Short mmCIF file of C-alpha atoms in Angstrom, two decimals:
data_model
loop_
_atom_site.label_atom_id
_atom_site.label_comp_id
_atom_site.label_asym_id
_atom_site.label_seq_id
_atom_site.Cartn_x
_atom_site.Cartn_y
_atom_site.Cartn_z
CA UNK K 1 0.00 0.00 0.00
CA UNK K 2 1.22 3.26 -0.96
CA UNK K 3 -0.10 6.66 0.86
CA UNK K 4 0.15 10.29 1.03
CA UNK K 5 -1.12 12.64 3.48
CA UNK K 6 -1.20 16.35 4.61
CA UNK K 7 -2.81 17.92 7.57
CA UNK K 8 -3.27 21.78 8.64
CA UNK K 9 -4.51 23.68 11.69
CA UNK K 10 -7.16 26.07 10.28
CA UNK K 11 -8.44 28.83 12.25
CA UNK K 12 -12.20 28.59 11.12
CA UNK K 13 -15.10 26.39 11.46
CA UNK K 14 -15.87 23.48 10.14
CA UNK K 15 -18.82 24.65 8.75
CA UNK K 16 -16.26 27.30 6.29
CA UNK K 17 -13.52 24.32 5.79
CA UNK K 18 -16.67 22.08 4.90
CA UNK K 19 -18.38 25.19 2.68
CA UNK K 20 -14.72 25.05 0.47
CA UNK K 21 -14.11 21.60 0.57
CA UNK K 22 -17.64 20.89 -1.24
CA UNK K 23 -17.47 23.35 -4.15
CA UNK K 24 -15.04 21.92 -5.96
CA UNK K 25 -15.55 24.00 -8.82
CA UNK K 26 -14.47 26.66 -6.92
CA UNK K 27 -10.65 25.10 -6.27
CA UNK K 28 -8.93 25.90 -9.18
CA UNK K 29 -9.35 29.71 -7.54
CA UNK K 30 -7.28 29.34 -4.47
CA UNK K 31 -5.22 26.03 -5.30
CA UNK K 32 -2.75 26.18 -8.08
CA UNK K 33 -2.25 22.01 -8.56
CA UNK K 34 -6.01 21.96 -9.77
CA UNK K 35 -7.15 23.13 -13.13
CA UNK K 36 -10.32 22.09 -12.16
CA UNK K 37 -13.07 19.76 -11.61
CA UNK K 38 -15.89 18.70 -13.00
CA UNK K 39 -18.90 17.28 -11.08
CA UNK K 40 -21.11 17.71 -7.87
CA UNK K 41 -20.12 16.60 -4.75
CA UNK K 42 -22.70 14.29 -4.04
CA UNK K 43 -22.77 10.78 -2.48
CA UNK K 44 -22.66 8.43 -5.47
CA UNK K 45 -21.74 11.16 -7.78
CA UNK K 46 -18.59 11.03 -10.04
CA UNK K 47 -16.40 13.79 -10.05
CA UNK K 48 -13.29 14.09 -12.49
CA UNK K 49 -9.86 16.40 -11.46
CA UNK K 50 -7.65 17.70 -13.86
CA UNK K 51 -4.36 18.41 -11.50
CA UNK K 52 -1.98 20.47 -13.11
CA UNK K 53 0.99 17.76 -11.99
CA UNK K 54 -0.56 15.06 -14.32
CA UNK K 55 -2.78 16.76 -16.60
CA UNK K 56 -2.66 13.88 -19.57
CA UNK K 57 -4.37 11.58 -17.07
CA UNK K 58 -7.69 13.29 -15.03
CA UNK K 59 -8.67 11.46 -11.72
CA UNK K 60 -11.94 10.05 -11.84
CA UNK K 61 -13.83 9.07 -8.80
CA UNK K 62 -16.98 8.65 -6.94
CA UNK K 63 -18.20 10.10 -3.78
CA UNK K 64 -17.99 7.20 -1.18
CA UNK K 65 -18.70 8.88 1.65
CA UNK K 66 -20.65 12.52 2.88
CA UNK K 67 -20.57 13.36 6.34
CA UNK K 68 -21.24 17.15 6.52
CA UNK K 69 -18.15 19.01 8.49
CA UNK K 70 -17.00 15.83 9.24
CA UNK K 71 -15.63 13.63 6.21
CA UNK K 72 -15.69 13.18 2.53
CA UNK K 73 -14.05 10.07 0.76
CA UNK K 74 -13.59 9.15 -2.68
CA UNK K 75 -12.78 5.92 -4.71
CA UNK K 76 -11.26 5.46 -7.82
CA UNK K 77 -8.68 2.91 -9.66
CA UNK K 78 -8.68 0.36 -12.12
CA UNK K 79 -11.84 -2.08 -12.35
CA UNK K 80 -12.38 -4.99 -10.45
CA UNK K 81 -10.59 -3.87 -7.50
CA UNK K 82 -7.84 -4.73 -8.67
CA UNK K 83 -6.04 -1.16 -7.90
CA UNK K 84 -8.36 1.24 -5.22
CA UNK K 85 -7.89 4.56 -5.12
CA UNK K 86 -8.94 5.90 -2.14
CA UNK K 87 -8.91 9.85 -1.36
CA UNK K 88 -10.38 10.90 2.66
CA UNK K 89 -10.55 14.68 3.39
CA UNK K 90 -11.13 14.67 7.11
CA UNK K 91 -12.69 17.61 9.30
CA UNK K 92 -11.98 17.62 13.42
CA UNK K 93 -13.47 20.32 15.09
CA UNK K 94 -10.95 21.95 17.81
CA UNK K 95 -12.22 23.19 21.06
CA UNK K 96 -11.44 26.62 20.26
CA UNK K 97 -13.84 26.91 17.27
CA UNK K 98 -10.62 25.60 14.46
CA UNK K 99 -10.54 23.07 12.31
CA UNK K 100 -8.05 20.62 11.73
CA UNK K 101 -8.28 19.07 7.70
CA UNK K 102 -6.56 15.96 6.93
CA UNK K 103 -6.21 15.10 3.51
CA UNK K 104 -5.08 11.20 3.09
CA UNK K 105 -5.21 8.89 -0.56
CA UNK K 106 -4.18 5.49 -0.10
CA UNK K 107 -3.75 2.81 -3.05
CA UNK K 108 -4.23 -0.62 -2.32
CA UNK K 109 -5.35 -3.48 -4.32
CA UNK K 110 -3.58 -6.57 -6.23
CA UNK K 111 -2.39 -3.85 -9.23
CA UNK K 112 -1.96 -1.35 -6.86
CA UNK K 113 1.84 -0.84 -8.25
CA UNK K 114 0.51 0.18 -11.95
CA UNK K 115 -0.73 3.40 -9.97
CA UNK K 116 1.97 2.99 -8.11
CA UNK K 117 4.31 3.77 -10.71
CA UNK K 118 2.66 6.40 -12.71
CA UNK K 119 1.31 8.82 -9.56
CA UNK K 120 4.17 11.25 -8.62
CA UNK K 121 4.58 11.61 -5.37
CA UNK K 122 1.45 13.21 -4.18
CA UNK K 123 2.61 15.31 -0.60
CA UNK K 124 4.13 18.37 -1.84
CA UNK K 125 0.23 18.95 -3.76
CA UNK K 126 -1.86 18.07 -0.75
CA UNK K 127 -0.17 20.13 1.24
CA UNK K 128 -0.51 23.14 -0.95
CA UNK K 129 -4.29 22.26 -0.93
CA UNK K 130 -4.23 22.31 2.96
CA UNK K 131 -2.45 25.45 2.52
CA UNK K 132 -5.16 27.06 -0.04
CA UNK K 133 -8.21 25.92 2.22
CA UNK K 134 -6.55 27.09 4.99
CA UNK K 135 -6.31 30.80 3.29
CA UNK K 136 -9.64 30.67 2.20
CA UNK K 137 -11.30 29.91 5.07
CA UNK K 138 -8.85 32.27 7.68
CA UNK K 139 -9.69 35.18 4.90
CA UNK K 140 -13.57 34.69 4.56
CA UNK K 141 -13.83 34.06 8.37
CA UNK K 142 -11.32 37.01 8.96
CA UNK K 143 -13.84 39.14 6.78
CA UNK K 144 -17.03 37.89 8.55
CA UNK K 145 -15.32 38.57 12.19
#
């Protein structure tokens, strides 16, 4: 099994973490590894990223998991189950009204080193996404305050 994984202390709810995390269409505008996505975040739903890292091959996946301010997971990979893609962006709410995101993929599965091979190594992005929702959410809760 092969996994990446990036976490961030965000000063803002997790209501305003949540409120970024689900409008994906909306990423491209504060993260610079994401050209954009297409889809609704909605359990069952597929959604498709175009990351500027590997921009011949989009990431397609399906919503897995909706758990408002709490968790969203995706699932992707070859057929069969034979390589699983799975992405978890996860919300815990600090006593001091924070947030702290964690955003983990693992890939597992008996072809799991064909994705393997062909995924650059995926920390240096996710924490630049932690980074942009962290900026986004400080700066709209900054401007509510």
């Amino acid at each position: 099994m092969r996994s990446y994984e990036a976490t961030v202390r965000i000063d803002a709810s997790p209501e305003e973490v949540w409120r970024d995390l689900v409008d994906v269409g909306s990423w491209r505008d504060w993260d610079s590894g994401v050209d954009r996505v297409e889809g609704r975040v909605a359990l069952g739903e597929r959604l498709t990223l175009y990351a500027t890292m590997i921009r011949s091959r989009p990431f397609v996946v399906t919503v897995t998991e909706l758990r408002p301010r709490e968790a969203m997971r995706w699932r992707g990979g070859l057929p069969l189950g034979l390589a699983v893609i799975e992405r978890t962006y996860q919300l815990d709410a600090q006593d001091d009204g924070g947030t702290v995101l964690t955003v983990r993929e693992d890939q597992t599965g008996p072809l799991a080193w064909v994705t393997e091979r062909s995924t650059p190594d995926l920390n240096p992005s996710f924490r630049q996404f932690c980074a942009g929702v962290k900026a986004r959410a400080e700066g709209r809760s900054r401007a509510s305050g």
